[in-house]
Structure formats: C-alpha cells, structure tokens
XYZ file of C-alpha atoms in Angstrom:
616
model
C 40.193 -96.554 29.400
C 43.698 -96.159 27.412
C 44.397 -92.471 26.295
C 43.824 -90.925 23.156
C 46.797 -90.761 21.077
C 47.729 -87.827 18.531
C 50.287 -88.156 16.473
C 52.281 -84.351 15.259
C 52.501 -81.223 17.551
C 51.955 -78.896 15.259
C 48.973 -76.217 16.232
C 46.412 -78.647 14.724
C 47.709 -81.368 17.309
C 48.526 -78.940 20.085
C 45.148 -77.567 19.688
C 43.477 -81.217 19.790
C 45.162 -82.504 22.824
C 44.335 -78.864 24.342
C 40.532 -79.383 23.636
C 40.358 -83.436 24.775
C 42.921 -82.435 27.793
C 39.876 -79.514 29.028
C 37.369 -82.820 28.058
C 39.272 -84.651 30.933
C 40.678 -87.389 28.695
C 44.264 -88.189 28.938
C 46.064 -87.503 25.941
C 49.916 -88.890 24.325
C 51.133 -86.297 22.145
C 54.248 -87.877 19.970
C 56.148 -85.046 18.553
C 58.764 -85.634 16.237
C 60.647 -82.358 16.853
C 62.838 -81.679 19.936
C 60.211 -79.446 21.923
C 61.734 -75.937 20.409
C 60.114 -73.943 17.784
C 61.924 -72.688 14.636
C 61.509 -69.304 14.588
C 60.346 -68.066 11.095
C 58.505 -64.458 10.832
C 57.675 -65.548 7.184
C 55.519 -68.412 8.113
C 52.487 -66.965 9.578
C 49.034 -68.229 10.662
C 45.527 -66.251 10.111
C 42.607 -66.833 12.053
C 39.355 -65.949 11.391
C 36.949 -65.374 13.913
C 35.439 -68.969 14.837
C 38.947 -70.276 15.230
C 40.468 -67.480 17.130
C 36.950 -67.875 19.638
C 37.962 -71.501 19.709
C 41.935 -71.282 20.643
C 40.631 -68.207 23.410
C 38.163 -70.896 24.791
C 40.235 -73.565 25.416
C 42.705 -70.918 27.497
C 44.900 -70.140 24.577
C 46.583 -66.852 24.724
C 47.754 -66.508 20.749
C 45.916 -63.426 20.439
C 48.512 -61.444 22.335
C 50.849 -62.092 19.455
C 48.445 -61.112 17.006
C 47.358 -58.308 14.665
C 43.406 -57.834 13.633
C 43.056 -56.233 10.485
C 41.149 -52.433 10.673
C 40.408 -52.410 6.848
C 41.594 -54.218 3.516
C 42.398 -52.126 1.188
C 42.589 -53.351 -2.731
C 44.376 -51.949 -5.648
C 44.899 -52.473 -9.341
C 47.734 -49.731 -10.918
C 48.263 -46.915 -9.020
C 44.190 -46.886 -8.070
C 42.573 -47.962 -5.294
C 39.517 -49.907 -6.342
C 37.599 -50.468 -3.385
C 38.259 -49.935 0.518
C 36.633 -52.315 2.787
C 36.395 -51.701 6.509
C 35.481 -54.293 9.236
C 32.665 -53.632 10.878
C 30.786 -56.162 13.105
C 27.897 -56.306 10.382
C 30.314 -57.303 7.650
C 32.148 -55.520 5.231
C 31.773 -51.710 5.113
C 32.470 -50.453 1.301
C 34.447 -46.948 1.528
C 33.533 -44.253 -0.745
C 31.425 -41.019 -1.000
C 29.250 -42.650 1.223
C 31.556 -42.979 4.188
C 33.938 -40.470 4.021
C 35.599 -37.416 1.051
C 37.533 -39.485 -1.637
C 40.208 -38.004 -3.430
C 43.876 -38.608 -4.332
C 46.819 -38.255 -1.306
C 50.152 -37.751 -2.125
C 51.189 -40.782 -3.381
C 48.235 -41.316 -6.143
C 45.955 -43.489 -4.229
C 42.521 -42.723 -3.396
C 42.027 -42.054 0.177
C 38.967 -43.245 1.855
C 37.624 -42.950 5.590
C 37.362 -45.801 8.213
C 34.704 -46.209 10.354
C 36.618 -46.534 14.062
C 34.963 -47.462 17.488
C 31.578 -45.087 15.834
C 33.744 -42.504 14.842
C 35.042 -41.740 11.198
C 38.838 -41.189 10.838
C 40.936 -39.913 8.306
C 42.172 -43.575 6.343
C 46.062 -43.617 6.545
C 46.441 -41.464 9.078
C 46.840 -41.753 13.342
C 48.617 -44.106 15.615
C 50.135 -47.498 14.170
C 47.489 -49.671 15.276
C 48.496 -53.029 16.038
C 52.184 -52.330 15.980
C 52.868 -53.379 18.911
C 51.364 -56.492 21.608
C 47.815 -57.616 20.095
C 44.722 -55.112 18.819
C 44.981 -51.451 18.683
C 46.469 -49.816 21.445
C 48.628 -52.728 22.349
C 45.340 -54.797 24.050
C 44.651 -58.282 23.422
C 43.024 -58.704 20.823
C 41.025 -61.964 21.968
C 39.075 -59.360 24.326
C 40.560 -60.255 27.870
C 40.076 -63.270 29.346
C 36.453 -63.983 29.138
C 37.052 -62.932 25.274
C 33.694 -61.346 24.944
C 32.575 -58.630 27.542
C 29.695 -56.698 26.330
C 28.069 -53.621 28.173
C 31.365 -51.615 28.240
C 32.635 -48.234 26.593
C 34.354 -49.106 22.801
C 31.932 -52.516 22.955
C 31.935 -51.844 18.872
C 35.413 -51.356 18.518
C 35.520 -54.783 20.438
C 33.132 -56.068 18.009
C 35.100 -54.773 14.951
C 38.243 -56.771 16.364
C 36.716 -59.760 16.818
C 35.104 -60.099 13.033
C 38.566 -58.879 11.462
C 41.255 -61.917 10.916
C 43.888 -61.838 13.342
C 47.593 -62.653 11.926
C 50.482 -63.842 13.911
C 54.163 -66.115 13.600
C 52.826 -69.534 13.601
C 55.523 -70.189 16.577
C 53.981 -68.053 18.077
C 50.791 -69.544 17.712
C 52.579 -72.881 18.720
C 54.337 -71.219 21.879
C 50.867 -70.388 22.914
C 49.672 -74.074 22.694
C 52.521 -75.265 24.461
C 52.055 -72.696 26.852
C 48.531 -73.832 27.459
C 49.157 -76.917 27.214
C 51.258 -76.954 30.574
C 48.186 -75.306 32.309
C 45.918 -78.077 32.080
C 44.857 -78.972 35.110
C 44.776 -82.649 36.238
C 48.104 -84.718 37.085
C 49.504 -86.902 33.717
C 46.686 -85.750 31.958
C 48.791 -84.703 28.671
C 51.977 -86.421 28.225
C 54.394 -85.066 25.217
C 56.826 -87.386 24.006
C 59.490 -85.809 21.938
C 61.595 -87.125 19.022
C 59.779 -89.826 18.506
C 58.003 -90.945 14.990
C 55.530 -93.453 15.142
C 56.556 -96.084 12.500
C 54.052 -99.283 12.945
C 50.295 -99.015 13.708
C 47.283 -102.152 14.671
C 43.967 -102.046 15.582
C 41.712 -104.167 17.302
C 38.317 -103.557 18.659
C 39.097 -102.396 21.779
C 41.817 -99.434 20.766
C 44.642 -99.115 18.851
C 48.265 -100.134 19.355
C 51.638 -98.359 17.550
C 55.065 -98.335 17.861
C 57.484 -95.481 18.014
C 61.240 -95.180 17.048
C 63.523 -92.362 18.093
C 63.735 -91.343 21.885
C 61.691 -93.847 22.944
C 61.754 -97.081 20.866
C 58.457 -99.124 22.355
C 54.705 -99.808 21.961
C 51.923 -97.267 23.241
C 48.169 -98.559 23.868
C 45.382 -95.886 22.931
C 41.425 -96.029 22.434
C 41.967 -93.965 19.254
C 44.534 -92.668 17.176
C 44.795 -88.804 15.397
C 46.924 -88.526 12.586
C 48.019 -84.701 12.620
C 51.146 -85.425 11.381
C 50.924 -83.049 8.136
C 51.136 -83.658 4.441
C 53.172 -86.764 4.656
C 51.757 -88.222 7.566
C 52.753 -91.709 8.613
C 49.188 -92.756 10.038
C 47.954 -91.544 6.501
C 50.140 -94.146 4.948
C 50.195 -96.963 7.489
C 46.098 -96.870 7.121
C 46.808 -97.010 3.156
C 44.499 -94.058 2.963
C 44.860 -92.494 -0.672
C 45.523 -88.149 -0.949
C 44.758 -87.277 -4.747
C 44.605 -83.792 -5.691
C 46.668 -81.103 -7.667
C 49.935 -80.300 -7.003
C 51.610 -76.622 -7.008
C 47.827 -74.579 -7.274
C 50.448 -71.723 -6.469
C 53.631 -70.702 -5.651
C 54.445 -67.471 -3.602
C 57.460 -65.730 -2.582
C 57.548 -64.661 0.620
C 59.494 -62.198 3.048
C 58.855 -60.377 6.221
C 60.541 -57.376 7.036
C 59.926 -54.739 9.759
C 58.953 -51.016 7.618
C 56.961 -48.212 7.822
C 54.063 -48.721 4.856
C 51.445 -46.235 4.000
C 48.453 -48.179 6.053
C 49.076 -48.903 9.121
C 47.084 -51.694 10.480
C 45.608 -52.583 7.394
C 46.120 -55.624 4.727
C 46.524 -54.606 1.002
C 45.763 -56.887 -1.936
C 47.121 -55.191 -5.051
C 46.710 -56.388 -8.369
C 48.406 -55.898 -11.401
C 51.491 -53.633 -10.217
C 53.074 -51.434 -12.296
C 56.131 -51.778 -11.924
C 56.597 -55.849 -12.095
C 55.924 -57.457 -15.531
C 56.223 -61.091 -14.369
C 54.215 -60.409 -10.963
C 50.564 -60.321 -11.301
C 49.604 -60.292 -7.439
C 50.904 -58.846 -4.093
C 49.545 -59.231 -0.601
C 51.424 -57.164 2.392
C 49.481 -57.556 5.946
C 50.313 -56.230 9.296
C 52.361 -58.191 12.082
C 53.151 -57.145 15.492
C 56.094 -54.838 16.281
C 56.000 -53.228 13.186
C 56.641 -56.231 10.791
C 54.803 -56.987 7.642
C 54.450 -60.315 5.668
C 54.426 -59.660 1.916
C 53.600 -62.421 -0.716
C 54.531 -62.314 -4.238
C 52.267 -64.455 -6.599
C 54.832 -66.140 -9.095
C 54.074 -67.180 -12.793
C 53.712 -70.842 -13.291
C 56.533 -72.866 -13.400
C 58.996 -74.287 -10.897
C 61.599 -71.419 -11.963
C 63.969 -71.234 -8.693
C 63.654 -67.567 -6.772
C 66.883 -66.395 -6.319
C 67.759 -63.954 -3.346
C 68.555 -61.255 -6.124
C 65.251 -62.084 -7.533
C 63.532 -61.624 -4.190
C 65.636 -58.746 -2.430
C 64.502 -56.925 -6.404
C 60.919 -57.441 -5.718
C 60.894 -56.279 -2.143
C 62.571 -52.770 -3.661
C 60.343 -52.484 -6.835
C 57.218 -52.891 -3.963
C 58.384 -50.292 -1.499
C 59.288 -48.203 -3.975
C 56.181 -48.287 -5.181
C 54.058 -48.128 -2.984
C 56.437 -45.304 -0.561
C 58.325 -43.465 -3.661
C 61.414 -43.544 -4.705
C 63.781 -43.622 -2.641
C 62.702 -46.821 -1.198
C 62.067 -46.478 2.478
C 64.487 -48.451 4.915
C 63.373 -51.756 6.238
C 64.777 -54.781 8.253
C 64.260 -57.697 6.233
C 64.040 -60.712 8.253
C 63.283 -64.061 6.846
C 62.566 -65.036 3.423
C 60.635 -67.958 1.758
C 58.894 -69.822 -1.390
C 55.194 -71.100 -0.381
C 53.705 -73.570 -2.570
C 50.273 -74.218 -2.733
C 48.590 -77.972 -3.242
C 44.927 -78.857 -3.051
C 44.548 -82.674 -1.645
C 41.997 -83.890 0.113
C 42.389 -87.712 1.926
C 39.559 -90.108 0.911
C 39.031 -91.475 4.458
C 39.397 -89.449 7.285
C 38.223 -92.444 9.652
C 39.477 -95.852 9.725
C 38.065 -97.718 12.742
C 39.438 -96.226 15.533
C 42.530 -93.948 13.476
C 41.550 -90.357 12.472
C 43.075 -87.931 10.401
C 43.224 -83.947 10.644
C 44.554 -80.807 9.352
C 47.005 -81.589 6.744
C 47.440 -85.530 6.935
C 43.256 -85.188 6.080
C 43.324 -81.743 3.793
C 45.611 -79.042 1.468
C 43.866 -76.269 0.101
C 45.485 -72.298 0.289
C 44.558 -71.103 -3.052
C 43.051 -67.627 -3.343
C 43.146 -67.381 0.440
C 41.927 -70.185 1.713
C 43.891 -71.317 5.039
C 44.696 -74.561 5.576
C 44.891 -73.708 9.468
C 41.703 -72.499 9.639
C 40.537 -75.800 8.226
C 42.642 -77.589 10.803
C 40.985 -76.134 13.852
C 37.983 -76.301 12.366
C 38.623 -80.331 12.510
C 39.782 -80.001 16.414
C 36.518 -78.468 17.084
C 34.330 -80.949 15.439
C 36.062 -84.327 16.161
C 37.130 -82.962 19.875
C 33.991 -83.240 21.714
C 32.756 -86.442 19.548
C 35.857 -88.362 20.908
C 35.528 -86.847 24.595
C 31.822 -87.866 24.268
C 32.890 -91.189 23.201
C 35.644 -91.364 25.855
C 34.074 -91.134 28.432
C 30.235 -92.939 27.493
C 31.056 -94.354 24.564
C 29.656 -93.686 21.520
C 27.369 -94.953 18.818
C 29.347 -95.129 15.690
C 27.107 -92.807 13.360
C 28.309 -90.024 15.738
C 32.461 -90.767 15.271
C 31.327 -91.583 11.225
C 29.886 -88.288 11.133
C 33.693 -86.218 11.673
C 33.892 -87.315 8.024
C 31.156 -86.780 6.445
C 31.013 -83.153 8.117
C 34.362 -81.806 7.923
C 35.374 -83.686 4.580
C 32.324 -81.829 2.810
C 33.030 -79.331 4.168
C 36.512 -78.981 3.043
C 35.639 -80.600 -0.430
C 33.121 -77.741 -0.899
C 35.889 -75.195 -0.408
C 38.088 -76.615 -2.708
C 35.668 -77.068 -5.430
C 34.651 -73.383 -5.050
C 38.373 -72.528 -5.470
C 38.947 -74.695 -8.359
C 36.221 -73.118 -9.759
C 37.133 -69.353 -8.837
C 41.142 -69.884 -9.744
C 40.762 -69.432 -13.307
C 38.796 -66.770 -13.177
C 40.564 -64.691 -10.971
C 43.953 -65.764 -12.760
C 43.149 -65.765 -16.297
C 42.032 -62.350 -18.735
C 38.559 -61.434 -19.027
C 37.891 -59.587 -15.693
C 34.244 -59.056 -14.368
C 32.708 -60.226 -17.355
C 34.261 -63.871 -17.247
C 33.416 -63.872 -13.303
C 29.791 -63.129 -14.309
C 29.765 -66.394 -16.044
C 30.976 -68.068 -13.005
C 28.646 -70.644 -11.296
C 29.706 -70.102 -7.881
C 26.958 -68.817 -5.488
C 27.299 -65.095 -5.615
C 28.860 -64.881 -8.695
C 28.350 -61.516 -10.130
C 31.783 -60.438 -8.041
C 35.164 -58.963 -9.431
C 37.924 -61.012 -9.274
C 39.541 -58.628 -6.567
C 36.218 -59.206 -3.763
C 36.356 -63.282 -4.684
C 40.137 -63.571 -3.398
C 38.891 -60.771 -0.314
C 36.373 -63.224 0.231
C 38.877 -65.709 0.686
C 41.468 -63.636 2.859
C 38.530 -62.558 4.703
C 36.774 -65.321 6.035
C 33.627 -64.782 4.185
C 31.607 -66.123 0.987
C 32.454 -69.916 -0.323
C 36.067 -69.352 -0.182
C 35.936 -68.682 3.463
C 33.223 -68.702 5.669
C 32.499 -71.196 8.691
C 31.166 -74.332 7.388
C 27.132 -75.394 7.824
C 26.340 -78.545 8.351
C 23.007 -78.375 7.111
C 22.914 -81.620 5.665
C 24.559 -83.638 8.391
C 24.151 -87.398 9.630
C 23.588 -85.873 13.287
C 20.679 -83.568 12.078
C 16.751 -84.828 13.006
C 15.661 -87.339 9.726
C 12.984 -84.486 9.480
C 12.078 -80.720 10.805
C 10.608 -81.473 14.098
C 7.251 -80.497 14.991
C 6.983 -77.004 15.808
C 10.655 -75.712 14.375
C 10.898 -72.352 14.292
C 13.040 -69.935 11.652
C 15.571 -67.891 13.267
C 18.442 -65.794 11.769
C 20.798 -68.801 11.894
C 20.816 -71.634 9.159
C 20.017 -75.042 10.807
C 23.851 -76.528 10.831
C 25.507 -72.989 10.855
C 27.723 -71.288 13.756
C 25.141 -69.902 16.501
C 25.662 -66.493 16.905
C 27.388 -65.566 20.216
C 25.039 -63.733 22.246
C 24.886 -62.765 25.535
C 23.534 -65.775 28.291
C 22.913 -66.260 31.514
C 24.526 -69.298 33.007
C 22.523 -71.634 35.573
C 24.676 -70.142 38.493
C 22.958 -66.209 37.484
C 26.749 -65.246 35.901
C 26.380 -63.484 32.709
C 28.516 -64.780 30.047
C 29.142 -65.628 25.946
C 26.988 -68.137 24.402
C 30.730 -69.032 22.834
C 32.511 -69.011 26.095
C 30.135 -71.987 27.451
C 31.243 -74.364 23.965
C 32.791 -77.555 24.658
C 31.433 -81.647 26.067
C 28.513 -80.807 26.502
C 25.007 -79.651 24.183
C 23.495 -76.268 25.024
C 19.869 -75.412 25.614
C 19.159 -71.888 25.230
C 15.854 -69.957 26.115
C 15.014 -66.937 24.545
C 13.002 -64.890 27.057
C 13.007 -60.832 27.359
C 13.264 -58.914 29.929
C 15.431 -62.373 31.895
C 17.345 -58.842 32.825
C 15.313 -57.960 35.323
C 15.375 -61.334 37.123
C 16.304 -62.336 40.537
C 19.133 -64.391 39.801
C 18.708 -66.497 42.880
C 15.391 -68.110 41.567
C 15.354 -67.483 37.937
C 15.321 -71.316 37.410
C 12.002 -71.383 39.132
C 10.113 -68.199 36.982
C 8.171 -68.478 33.757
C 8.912 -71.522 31.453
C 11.913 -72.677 33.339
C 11.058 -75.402 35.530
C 9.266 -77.309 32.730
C 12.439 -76.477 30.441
C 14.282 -77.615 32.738
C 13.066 -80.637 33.681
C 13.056 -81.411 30.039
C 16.696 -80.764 29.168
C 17.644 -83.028 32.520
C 15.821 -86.177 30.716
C 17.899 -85.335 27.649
C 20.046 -88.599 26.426
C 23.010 -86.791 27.023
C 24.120 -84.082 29.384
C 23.051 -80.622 28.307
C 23.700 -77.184 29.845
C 20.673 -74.653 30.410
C 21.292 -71.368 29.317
C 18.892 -67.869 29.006
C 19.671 -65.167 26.347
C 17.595 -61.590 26.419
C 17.174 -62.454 22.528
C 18.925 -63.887 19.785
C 18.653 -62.811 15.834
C 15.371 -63.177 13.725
C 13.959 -65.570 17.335
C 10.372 -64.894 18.443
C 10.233 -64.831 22.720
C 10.342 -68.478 23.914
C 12.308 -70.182 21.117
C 14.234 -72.440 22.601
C 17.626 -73.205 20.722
C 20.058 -76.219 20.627
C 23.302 -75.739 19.912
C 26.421 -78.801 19.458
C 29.169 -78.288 21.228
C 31.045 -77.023 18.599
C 28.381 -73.766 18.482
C 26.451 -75.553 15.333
C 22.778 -75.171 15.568
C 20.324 -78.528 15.931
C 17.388 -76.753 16.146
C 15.075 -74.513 17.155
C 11.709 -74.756 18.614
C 8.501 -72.788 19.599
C 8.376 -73.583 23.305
C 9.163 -76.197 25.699
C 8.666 -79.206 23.810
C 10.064 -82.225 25.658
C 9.629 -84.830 22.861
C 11.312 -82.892 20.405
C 14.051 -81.250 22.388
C 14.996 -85.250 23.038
C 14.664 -86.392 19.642
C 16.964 -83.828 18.417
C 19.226 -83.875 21.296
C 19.281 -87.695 20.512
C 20.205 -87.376 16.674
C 22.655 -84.711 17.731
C 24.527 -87.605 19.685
C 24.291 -89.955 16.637
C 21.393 -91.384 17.952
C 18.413 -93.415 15.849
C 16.840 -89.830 14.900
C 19.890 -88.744 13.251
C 19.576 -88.443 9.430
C 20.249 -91.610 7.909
C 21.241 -93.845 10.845
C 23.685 -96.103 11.254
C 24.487 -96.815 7.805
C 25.951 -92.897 7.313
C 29.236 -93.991 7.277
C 29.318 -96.263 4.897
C 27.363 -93.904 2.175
C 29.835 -91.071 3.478
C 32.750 -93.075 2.628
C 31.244 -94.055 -0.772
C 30.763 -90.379 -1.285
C 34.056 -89.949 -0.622
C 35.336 -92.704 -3.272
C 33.549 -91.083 -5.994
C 34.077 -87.423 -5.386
C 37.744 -88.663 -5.570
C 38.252 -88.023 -9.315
C-alpha cells in the first residue's frame, strides 16, 4: 500500500508521522523549510498533561527542555488574590488553610506550597526548574517509562506530571526531529525538504500531488494530512472554507533571562499599576533561567514599537522587583496575534486536515498546540488501523466529528468567557455567564484556560461520539471516568507479568483492562490462567480487532471485576460488570466504526452537515 503523506513539519506534523512511523506505516513528510529550526525563545509551546504523556509515548524527549509549573500565582494591584498550587488532585487554593499569610517585602501576600508532602515557605529555596527539565534539573516526563510509581517523591512525580510543562517550540521541534531519526524500520519516514506541494487529485484508491521546489514531481499516497498551518495549501486545493474572527487578541511578547520573585512559578497579574493602557500580564518560567512575559494590548492594530516594548519590560520588573529594575538579558521580542477559525471539513475523501490548517483558537489560554496533538492522537491510530486492515468509513468520518466538536466547544466557551473576562463588571457579570461552572472570577476562568482545566482547557470527552455503542450495553457499570473521557493512568500489569502505565501501553491497538485486587500477589508466570482470566481472555482474542489484555489492582470509583475498554487514544468505550463476551465485542466493534457504533454509516454525512450549520 502507498504511504501516508503529511504535508508541514511543524510539531503537529512531526508528531503525526512520529505516531503512524511507531504504527509501522511508511510516512512522506514534505517540509517546506530547509531542515533547520529558527531559533526564537519568544515563541514557546505549553503542554498539558495528555499531550506531554503522548509526545513521551511515542519516544519524544521534549520534556528535557521543559519547565512544569510548581504553583500559579494571580494578582490584581499590588495584591495577590489567590495562590494555586499543583497538586495531583487538582488545584490546591493557598491561604490560612495551607500555610501563615501575610505581606513580604515587596507588598504581596505570601502563601505556602505544598512540595513532595512537605509545606515550604512560597518564594523562597532553590530555583526550581532553572535549569534541564523539573526541579532539580530531572526530566520532567519522569524517565523513560514516564510514569514509575512505588518510589520515594512518587507525589512530587505526580505534582509534575498534572502541572503544564513550557518549553521553545524548537525545541519541541528538535525533539521530533530527533525522534524522528530513531524510528526503527529502514525508509520508513522519508522527509523531503523545500518542497511545497502545489497540485492535489484523488481517486479511490489514494491520493496523488505534486510538489515544486527541491524536488519538482508527483508523489502517490493512500491519504493525505494537511498540517501545513493557517494558510495551508491542502486547505485550499480541497476548497475547504476557514470562517472565524480575526485578531481575538494581540500580545506583546519578550523573553529575557532575570531573576523574578517566584521561582518556578507562572504569574497572571491583572490590572497593573503602573501601565494605564495594559490591562493583563502573564510571565512563566523557562529553562536556564529565562522567562516568557506577555503583554495583553488594547484593541487596535497600533504598531509596538521597540521603545514601546523595552518601556513595558522596565515598568514590569520594576514592579514587580522595585525600583531599581533588576538586570536582565533580553533575548527575543515579538507581537502574537490571536484568531479563532475553525475549517468546516476536516475530511475530504482520503485528504485530512490538522492543527492549524483544521483549527485557531488561543484566546484566554487556550493553546492551539495542545489542540494539534490532540488531533495526532485521535486521527493516528484510525489511519494506522486503516493502513494496515482497512477501514470502514464511519471510523475515518469520525476524526471529524470528534475532534471538530471538540474544538468548536472550546471556542464557543471562549467566545463566551472573552467578554466577560475583558469587559467591567467583575464577578458579578461572570455570575451571569452561561458557561458550565459559571459562578468563577474572571482571574480562575483565564487559570482555567492556562491550566488545562474547566471548558477552556481540559481534555476533550467524546461522550457523544459516532464510535460509541448505539446504546449502554447490558450490564455497564459507573466508574470514576465519563464514558468518552481520558482513562485515568493507573498502574497495569502487561500479559508478559511487567508492571507498567495504563498510558505507556496507548497506541494501534484497543485495551482490555481487568480490575481485580490483590493481582499483586500473583505468580506472574500463570496469572493468565487464575480467576476470570482465561474466559476474559478468550473473549478479548475473538474481538473484531486486535486488543491488548491488561490487569490493574483498581481503578477510580470501579467495583472488583469491571472490566474496562479503552481506544487507543486512552478514551474510555466502556465498562462492564464481568466477563461479558457479547458485549465486550459489540463495543469493541462500534469502537472500530463498526455497525454498533452510534449512528452508522451515515455519521459522516450528518457530521459534515453539523459542521455547515455551526459555520455561522
């Protein structure tokens, strides 16, 4: 079969022909660029959680270069308003409760962060994250298996890996590369620089385009990825239409390498003192010492001088530090705009579109990136499914009607946040709000968003999908997990007795997972053979497709025997009471796109109609 070819090699592409190159399909990555990476400290990447799990899984080191964030700390004036610290059951609020409150030298409040179990002093300590990845220097992906669990400073682990990790998007594209060239397999990934593909046809069989630049000719592929950003050339040769707003925002950027007052942590401060045309500004941590700060700019297209910048970066430090400003190396400067567009196909036939050819958002902290790999990680192991068995269409259909409500819901939340958060009226106004959990300040909706968490940021469930069962099979269970949400990552025991991270085992292929205490205590020579197992399975080997068998000691809100199936992007099918052939197959089936699946064959139509008339 030809190769899958993905147009843009940008960390959205990268990452794609990373995930179908570990899927064992060949791969033709056209890059525009020469191969080399502009260096730009300014433009950086943040990854939350799911995305960083899914860049460590496919064998990408980026987290070396990163910096997780130990608290976020918001202001308004010269008051802090509210501390949060990350802690791996959310958000810890800092106050009386956690710590003495009172004001330090330089008129902020000073709270305490909880720390590995232990409560320290907030503010003071080593620079963590200063240099190399998480505190201390470590990487902050957790090693190479990413998820240990059983050793000392297991919660400080924990904490890491639910903060959002920040890094130079070359780096982030280094990494790729880097990873890239470790694939194993001969010719499995070939990466044709400056080239731009320039004429594109499709016939049943696969599609065929034609390149200009370094290599003038035609290439044959089964399918074709646009992630050639937000003026992609598949976008426009499939005559796909990309409404939306234009300049949400605007932001000035710099980074510069300084000594600020919180090491380690990001700072949202509102409403500084000592800027009457600035309402907003964000500084968070890079490695070696360097932060990013953003300046949220009035509206208007009013050109930032470097006078007008190098002003705002000394009215800031000084402060925040006192006057006299404190020195600093500033290193790269910038003006981000901010559009919200969203494509209204993101399949045509055998073409695809991802990351910024399919989506803009960024508003209110929103990242577009995160979006992006969210798309590798859903249409990856649909096209390596498809690949190599082929593949009903309702499955390849269902890329859009997942990840484009998905991303439709997040901008919608955000359009209906921005004025809110922008505009007069403070907590009151947001009270009126309709979003869910509305009765928020303005200051913990756009935390929300930096953070990863509520509407404006939180992985995407895909409750209401065209691969979920028409109906609740018989004898579903409740667990802690939302049918369609992100599994949680718990310990399992792989089929060879190794014990491992229900995240580490992601990719082709469906997961079965038995719940069963006390699987501890089990010969791991014949635990396939002991309790439910050999009727389990026996079950998932008659599954439609191929499925791995996995055993967890328990997992969250699950009674002993559920048995749990999980995508291959980590989303939850279903779970069950028992071993329950019929059911396990049916949902296994409609996970695949199969004639179980909500709505059949004809999902791809209505998603597309959706699409039309959410348009305006």
């Amino acid at each position: 079969m030809d190769p899958v070819i993905i147009a843009g090699a940008g960390p959205v592409g990268l990452a794609l022909a990373l995930a179908l190159a570990r899927a064992e399909v060949p791969v033709i990555l056209l890059d525009e660029s020469s191969g080399d990476d502009e260096r730009r400290p300014a433009r950086t990447a943040v990854l939350r959680p799911d995305t960083a799990a899914l860049l460590e899984g496919l064998g990408c080191r980026a987290g070396q270069a990163a910096v997780p964030w130990t608290g976020w700390r918001t202001m308004r004036r010269r008051q802090v308003v509210r501390q949060l610290a990350l802690v791996p059951g959310g958000l810890f609020p800092l106050g009386p409760a956690g710590g003495h409150d009172g004001p330090d030298s330089r008129g902020y409040d000073v709270g305490y962060v909880r720390d590995g179990g232990q409560v320290r002093e907030n503010g003071s300590g080593s620079h963590e994250g200063g240099s190399g990845g998480g505190p201390g220097g470590s990487d902050s992906f957790g090693g190479s298996g990413g998820f240990s669990g059983g050793s000392e400073g297991d919660e400080a682990e924990e904490r890491e890996l639910s903060s959002p990790l920040h890094l130079p998007q070359h780096e982030l594209t280094r990494a790729l590369r880097t990873a890239l060239a470790t694939v194993p397999g001969e010719n499995l990934v070939r990466i044709i620089s400056g080239t731009r593909l320039d004429t594109l046809e499709q016939d049943p069989r696969g599609v065929s385009i034609h390149t200009r630049g370094a290599q003038s000719t035609w290439w044959r592929g089964s399918y074709l990825i646009g992630c050639d950003g937000p003026r992609s050339t598949v976008r426009k040769l499939l005559g796909v239409r990309f409404p939306g707003r234009t300049a949400v925002e605007r932001h000035a950027v710099a980074a510069l390498r300084a000594e600020l007052p919180w090491p380690g942590e990001a700072v949202l401060h509102r409403s500084p003192p000592w800027r009457t045309v600035d309402t907003e500004v964000t500084a968070r941590p890079l490695p070696r010492g360097v932060w990013r700060l953003d300046w949220l700019l009035p509206p208007g297209r009013d050109l930032v001088t470097p006078d007008a910048l190098l002003a705002r970066v000394h009215d800031t430090l000084t402060g925040w530090c006192g006057d006299p400003a404190p020195p600093y190396e500033l290193l790269d400067t910038g003006v981000h705009t901010v559009h919200h567009r969203l494509a209204l196909r993101w399949r045509v036939g055998r073409a695809f579109l991802a990351g910024d050819a399919a989506h803009l958002l960024g508003a209110l902290g929103t990242q577009g990136l995160d979006e992006g790999l969210r798309d590798v990680a859903n249409l990856s192991w649909k096209l390596a499914l498809a690949w190599h068995h082929g593949a009903r269409d309702a499955l390849l259909d269902s890329y859009q009607a997942e990840r484009r409500g998905a991303v439709s819901a997040r901008l919608r939340a955000a359009d209906q946040a921005l004025p809110l958060v922008r505009a007069s009226g403070g907590w009151h106004a947001v009270r009126r709000s309709v979003l869910p959990g509305a009765a928020r300040t303005h200051d913990a909706l756009l935390t929300d968003g930096h953070l990863g968490r509520g509407p404006l940021g939180e992985p995407p469930v895909y409750g209401r999908s065209p691969l979920m069962p028409a109906a609740a099979p018989e004898g579903s269970v409740t667990v802690d997990t939302e049918i369609g949400a992100p599994a949680a990552d718990v310990p399992v025991t792989a089929p060879d007795g190794s014990l491992t991270r229900l995240r580490a085992r992601l990719g082709r292929e469906l997961l079965v997972v038995l719940v069963a205490p006390g699987t501890g205590v089990w010969d791991r020579r014949h635990w396939l053979r002991a309790g439910l197992m050999p009727r389990l399975a026996a079950a998932v080997a008659a599954l439609p497709v191929r499925a791995e068998l996995l055993v967890t000691e328990e997992y969250p809100g699950a009674p002993a025997h559920t048995v749990l199936l999980v995508r291959p992007d980590g989303h939850l099918v279903a779970a069950l009471s028992g071993v329950r052939p019929a059911e396990l197959y049916a949902c296994a089936d409609a996970a695949v796109g199969g004639k179980a699946a909500r709505g059949g064959a004809a999902e791809g139509s209505s998603a597309e109609a959706e699409a039309e008339a959410t348009a305006h």
